[in-house]
mmCIF file of C-alpha atoms in Angstrom:
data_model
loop_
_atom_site.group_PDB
_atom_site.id
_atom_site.type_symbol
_atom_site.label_atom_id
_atom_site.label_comp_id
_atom_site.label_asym_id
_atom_site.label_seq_id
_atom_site.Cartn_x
_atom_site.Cartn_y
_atom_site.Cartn_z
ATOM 1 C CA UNK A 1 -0.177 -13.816 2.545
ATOM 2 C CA UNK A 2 -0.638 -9.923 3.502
ATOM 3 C CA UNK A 3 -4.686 -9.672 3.762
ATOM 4 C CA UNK A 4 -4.052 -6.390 1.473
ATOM 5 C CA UNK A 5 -2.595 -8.525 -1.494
ATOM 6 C CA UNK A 6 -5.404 -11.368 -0.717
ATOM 7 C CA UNK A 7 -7.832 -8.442 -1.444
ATOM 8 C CA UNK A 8 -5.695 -7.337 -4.652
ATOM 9 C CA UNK A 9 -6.150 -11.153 -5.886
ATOM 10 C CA UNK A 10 -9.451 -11.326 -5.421
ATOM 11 C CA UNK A 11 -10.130 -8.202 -7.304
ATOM 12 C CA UNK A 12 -8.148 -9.399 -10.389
ATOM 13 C CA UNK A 13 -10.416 -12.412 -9.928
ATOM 14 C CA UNK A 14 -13.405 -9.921 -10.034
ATOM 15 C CA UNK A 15 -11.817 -8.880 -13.342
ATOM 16 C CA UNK A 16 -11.138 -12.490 -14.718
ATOM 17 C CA UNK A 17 -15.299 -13.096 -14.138
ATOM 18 C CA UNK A 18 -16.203 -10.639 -15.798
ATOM 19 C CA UNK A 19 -14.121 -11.051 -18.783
ATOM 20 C CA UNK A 20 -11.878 -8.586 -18.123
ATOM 21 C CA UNK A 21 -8.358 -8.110 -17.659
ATOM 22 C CA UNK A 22 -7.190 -9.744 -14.348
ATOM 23 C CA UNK A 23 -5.256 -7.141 -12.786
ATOM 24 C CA UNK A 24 -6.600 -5.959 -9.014
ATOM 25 C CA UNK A 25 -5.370 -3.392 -6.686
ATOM 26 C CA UNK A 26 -6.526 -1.889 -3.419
ATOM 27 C CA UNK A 27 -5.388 1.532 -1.849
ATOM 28 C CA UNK A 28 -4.742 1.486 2.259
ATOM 29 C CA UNK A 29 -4.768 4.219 4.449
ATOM 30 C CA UNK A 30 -4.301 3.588 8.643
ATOM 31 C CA UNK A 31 -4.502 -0.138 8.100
ATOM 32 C CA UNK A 32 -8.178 0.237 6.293
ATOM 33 C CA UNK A 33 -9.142 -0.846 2.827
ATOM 34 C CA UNK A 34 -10.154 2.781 1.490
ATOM 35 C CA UNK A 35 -10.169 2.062 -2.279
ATOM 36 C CA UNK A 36 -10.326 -0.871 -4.653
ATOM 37 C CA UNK A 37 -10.636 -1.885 -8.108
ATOM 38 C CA UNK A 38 -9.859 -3.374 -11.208
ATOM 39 C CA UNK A 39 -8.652 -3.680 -14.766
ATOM 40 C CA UNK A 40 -12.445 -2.287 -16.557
ATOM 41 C CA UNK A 41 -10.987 -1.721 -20.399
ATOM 42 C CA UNK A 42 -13.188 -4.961 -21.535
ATOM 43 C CA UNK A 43 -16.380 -3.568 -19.132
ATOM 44 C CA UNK A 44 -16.277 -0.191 -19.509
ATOM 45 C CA UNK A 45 -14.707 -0.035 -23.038
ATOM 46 C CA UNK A 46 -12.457 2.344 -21.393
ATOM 47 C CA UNK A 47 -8.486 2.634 -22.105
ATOM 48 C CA UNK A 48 -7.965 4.791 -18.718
ATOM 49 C CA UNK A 49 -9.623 2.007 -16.549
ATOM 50 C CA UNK A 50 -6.319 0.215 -15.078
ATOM 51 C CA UNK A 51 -6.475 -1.167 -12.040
ATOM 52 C CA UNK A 52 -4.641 0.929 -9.701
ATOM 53 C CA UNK A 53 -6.729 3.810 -11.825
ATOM 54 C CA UNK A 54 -10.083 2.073 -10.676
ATOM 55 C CA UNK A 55 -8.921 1.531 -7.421
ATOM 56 C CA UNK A 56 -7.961 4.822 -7.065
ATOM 57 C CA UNK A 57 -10.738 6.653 -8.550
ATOM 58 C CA UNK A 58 -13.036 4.598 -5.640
ATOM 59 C CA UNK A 59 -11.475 6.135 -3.077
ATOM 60 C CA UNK A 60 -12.804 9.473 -4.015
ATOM 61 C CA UNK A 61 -11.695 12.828 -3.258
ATOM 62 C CA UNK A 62 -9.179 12.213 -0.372
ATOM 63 C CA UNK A 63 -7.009 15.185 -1.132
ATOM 64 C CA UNK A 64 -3.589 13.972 0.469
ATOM 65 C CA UNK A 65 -2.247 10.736 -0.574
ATOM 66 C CA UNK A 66 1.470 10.846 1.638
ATOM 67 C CA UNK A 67 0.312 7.794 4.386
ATOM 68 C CA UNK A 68 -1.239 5.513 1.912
ATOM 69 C CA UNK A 69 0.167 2.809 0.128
ATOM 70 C CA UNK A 70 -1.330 1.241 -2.620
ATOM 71 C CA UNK A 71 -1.307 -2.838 -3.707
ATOM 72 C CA UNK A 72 -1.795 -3.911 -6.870
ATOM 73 C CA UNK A 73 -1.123 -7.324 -7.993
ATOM 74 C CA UNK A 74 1.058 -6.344 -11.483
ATOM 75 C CA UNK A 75 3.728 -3.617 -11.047
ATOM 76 C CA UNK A 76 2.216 -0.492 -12.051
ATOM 77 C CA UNK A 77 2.874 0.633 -15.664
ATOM 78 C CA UNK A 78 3.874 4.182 -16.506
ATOM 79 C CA UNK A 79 -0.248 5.494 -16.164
ATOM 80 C CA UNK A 80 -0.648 4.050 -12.838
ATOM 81 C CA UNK A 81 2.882 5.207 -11.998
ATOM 82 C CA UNK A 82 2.719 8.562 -13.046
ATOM 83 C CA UNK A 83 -0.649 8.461 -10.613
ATOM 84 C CA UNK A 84 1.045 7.640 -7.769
ATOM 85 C CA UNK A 85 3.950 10.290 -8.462
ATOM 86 C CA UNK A 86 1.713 13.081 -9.156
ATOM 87 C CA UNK A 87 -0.704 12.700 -5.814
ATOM 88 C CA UNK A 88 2.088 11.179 -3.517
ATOM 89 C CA UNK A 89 1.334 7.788 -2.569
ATOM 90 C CA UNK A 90 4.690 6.789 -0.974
ATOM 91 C CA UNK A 91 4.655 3.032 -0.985
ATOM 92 C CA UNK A 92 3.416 0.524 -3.812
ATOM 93 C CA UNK A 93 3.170 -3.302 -3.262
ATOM 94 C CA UNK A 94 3.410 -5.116 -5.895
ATOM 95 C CA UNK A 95 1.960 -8.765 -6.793
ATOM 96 C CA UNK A 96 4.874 -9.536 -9.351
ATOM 97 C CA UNK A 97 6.618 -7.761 -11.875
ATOM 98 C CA UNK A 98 7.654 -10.850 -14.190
ATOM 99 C CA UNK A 99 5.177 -10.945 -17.116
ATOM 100 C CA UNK A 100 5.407 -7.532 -17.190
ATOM 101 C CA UNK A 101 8.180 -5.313 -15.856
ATOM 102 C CA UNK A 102 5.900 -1.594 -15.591
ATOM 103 C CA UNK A 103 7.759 1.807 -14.060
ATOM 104 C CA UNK A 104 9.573 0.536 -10.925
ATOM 105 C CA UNK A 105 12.461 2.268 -12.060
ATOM 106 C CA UNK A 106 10.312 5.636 -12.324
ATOM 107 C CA UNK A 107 8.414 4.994 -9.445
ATOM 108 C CA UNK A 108 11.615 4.620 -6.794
ATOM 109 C CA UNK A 109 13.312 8.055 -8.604
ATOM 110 C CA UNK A 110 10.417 10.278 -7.698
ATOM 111 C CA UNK A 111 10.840 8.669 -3.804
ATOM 112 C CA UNK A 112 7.979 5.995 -3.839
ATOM 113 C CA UNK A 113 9.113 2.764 -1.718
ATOM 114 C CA UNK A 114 8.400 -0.061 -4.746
ATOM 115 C CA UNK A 115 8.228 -3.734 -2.969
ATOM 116 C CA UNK A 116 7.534 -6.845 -5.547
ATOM 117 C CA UNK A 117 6.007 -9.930 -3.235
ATOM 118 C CA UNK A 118 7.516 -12.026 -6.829
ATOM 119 C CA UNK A 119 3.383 -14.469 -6.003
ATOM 120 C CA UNK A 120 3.453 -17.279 -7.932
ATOM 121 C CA UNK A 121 -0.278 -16.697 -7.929
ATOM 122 C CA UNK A 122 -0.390 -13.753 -8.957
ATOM 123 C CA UNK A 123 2.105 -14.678 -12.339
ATOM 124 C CA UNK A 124 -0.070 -17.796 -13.004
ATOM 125 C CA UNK A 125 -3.441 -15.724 -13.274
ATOM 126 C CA UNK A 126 -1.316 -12.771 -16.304
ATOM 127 C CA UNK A 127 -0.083 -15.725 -17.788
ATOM 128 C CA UNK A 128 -3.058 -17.874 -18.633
ATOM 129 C CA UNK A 129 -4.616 -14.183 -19.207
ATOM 130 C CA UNK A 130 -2.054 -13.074 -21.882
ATOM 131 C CA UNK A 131 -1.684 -16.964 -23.452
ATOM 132 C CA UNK A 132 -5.276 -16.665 -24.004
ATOM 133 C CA UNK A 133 -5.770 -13.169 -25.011
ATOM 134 C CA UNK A 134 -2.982 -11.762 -25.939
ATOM 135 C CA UNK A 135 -4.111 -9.059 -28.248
ATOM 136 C CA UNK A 136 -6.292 -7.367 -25.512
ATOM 137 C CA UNK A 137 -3.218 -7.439 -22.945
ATOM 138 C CA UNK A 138 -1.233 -5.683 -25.597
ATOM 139 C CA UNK A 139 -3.785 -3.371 -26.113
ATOM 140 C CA UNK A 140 -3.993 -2.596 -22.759
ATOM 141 C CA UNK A 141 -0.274 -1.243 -22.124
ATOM 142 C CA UNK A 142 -0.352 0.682 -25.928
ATOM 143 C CA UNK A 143 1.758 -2.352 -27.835
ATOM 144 C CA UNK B 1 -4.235 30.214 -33.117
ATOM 145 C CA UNK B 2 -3.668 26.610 -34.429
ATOM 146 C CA UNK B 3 -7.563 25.037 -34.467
ATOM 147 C CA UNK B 4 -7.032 22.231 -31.825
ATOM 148 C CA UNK B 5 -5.816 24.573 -29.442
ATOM 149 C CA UNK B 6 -8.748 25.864 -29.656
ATOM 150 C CA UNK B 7 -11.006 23.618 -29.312
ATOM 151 C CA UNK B 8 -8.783 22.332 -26.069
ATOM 152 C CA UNK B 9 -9.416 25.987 -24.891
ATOM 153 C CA UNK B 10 -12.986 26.152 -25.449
ATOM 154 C CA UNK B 11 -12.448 22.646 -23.654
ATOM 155 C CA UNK B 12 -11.011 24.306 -20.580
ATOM 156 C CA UNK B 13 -13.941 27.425 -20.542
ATOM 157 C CA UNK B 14 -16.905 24.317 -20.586
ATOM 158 C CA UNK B 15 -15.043 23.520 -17.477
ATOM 159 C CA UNK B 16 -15.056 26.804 -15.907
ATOM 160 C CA UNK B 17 -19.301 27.178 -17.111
ATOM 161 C CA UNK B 18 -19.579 23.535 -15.100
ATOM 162 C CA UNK B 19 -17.674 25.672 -11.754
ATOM 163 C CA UNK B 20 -14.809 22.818 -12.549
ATOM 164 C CA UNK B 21 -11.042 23.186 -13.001
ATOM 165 C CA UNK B 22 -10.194 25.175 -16.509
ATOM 166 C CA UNK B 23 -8.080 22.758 -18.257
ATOM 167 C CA UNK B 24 -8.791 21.051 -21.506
ATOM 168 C CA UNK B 25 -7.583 18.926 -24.482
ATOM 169 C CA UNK B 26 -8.293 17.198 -27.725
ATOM 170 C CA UNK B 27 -6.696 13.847 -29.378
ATOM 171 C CA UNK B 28 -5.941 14.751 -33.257
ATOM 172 C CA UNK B 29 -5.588 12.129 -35.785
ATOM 173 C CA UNK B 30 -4.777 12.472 -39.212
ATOM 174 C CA UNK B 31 -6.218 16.088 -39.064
ATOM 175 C CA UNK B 32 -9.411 15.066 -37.183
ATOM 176 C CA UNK B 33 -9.787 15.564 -33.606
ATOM 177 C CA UNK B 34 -10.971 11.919 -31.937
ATOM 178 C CA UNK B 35 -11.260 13.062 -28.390
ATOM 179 C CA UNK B 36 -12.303 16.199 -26.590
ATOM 180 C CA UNK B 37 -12.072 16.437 -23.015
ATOM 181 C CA UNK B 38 -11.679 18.967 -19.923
ATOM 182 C CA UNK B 39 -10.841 18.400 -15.943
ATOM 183 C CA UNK B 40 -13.691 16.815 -13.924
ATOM 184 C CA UNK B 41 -12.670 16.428 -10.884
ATOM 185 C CA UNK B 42 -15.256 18.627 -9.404
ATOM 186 C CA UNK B 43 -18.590 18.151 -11.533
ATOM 187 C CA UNK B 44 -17.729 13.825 -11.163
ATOM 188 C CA UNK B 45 -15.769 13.654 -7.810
ATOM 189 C CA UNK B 46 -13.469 11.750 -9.516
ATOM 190 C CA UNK B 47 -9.553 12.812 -8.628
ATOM 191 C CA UNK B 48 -8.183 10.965 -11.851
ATOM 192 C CA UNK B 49 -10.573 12.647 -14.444
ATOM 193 C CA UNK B 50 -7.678 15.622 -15.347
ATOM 194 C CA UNK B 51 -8.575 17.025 -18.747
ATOM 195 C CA UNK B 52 -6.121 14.314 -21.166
ATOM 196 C CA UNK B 53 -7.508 11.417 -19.333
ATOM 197 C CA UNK B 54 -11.008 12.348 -20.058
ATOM 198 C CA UNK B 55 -10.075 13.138 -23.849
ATOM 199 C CA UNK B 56 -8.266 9.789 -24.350
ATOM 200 C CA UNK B 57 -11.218 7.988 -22.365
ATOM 201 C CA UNK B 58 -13.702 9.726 -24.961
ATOM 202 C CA UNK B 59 -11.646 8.678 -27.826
ATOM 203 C CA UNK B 60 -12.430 5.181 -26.954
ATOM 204 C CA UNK B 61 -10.346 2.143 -27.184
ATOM 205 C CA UNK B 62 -8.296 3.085 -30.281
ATOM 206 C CA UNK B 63 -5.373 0.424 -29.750
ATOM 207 C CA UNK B 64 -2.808 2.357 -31.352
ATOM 208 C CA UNK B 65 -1.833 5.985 -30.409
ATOM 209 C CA UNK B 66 2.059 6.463 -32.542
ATOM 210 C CA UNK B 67 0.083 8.445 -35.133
ATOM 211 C CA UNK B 68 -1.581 10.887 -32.408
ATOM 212 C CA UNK B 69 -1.062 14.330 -31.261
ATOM 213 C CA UNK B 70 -2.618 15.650 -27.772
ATOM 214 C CA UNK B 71 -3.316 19.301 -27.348
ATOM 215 C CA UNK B 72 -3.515 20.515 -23.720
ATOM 216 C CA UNK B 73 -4.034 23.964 -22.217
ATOM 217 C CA UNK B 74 -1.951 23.281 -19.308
ATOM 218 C CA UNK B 75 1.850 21.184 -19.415
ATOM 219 C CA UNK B 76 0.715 17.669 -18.693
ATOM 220 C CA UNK B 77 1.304 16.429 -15.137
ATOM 221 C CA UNK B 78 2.535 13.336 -14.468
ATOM 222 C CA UNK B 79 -0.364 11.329 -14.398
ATOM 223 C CA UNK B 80 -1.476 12.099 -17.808
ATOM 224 C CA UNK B 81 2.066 12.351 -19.068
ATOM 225 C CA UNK B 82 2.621 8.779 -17.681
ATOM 226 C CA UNK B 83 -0.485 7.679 -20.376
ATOM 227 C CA UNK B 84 1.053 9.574 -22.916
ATOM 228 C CA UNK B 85 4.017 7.300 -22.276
ATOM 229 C CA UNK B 86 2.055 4.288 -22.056
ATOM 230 C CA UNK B 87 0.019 4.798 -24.613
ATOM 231 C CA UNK B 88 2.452 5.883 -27.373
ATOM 232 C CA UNK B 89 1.168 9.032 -27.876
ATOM 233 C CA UNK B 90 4.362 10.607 -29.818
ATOM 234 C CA UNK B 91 3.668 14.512 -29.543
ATOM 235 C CA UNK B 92 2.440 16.831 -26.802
ATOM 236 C CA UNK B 93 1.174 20.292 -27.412
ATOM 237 C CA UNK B 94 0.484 22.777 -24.404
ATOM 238 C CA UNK B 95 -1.235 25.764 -24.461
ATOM 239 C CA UNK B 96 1.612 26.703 -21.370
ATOM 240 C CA UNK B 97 3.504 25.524 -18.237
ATOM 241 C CA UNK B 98 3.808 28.730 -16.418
ATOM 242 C CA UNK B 99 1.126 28.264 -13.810
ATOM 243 C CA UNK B 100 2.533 24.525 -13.715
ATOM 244 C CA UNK B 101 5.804 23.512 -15.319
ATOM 245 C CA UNK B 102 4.072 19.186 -15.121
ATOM 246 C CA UNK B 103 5.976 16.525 -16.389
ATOM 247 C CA UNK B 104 8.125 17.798 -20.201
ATOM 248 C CA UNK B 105 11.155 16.729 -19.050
ATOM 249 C CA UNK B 106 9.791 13.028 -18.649
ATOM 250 C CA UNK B 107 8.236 12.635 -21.769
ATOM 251 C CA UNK B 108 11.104 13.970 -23.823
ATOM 252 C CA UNK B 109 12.937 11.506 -21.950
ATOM 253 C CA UNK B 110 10.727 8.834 -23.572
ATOM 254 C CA UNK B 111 10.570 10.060 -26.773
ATOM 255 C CA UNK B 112 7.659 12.406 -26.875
ATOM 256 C CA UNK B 113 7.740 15.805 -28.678
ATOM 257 C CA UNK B 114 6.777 18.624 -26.342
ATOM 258 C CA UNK B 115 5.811 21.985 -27.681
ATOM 259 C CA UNK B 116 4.826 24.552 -25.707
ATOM 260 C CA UNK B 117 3.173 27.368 -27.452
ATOM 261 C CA UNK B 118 2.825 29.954 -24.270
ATOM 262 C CA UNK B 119 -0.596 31.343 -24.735
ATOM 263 C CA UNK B 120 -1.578 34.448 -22.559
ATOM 264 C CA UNK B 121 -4.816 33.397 -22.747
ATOM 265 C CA UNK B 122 -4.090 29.767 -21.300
ATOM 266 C CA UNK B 123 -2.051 31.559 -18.438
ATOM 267 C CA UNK B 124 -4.918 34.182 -17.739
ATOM 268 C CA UNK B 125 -7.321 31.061 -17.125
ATOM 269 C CA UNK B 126 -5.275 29.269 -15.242
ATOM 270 C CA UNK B 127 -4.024 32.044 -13.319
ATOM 271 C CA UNK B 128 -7.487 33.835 -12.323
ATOM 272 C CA UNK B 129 -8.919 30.023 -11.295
ATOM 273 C CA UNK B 130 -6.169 29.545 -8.901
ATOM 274 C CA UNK B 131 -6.167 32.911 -7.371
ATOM 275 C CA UNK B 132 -10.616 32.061 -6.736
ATOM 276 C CA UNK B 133 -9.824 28.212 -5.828
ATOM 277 C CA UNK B 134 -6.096 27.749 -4.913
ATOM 278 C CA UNK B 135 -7.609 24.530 -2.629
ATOM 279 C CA UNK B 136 -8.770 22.721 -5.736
ATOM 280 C CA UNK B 137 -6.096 23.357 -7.654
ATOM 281 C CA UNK B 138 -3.532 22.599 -4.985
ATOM 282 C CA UNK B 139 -6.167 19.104 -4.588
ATOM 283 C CA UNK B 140 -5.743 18.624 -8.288
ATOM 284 C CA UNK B 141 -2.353 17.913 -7.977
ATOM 285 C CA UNK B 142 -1.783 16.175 -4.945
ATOM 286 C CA UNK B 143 -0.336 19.004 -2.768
#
């Protein structure tokens, strides 16, 4: 598998540990690992802390976001999306987009390149996540 | 002037006192305002801490949202209008989008009320803070 994704997984893992949400994403600019992160609602108590958010945020203050692309192992939802949109990353990789569908359609109409790898891995770890704690993945995308 | 535009103005001048980016906004529920916030990018270094995402973030993890109403000095871009829409927040009130038109067409597309109340005073801010520091602003949202 892409070493990018393999770095997405192990963030959601990261998450999983600490009792958080396993969702993991990691931003790449020039074939470097400049930002990554994870789901922190549980850790942080914090409702803005998605993944690609976290991941994001880490990065820091990189101004111009046109030649990065940005992993995460859940297609973005309409937060993360509207990140990406509004500071230009042109290409998302996605882990899968079957347990939850998120803002591909959004995503691909403002320009952004959307790719879903469809990881079996990736769908196994949000479905053992939302069979066992269902109320907190709900919570997490406003339902 | 309506109360929580108010309070999202004096929102946007704490910014301005911190040397930050003059935007703010409060989260109003039944009558109460639950979350106060303003644009941090500069006093935290953080690009994703525009002024709605650190009001939501201080309202904590409320779960629901339907039975909200966000007040913002400045048309939401599309980063916080994409939590609005993932959240559930139903109605949108900006102080103006003449210095930046953001994202009202999405959300109404989505089923958020946008208002747009046109405040001098919101335009005057924004207005004199990009004339000073057009590179911040022009950083702020990703161009």
């Amino acid at each position: 598998m892409d070493r990018f994704m393999q770095a997405a997984i192990e963030e959601a893992k990261k998450g999983l540990e600490e009792d958080g949400i396993p969702i993991g994403s990691v931003l790449v600019k020039d074939g470097e690992i400049i930002g990554r992160g994870h789901n922190r609602r549980v850790q942080h108590d914090d409702p803005l802390a998605h993944a690609e958010i976290d991941c994001i945020r880490s990065a820091g203050r990189i101004g111009k976001y046109n030649d990065t692309t940005i992993y995460s192992t859940l297609m973005p939802c309409y937060l993360c999306a509207g990140a990406i949109v509004q500071f230009g990353i042109k290409k998302v990789i996605a882990g899968e987009s079957d347990t939850f569908d998120g803002a591909a359609d959004f995503m691909k109409e403002h320009g952004v390149e959307v790719i879903d790898l469809d990881i079996e891995e990736c769908k196994t770890i949000m479905r053992d996540f939302i069979q066992e704690k269902p109320e907190i993945w709900y919570e997490d995308i406003g339902k």
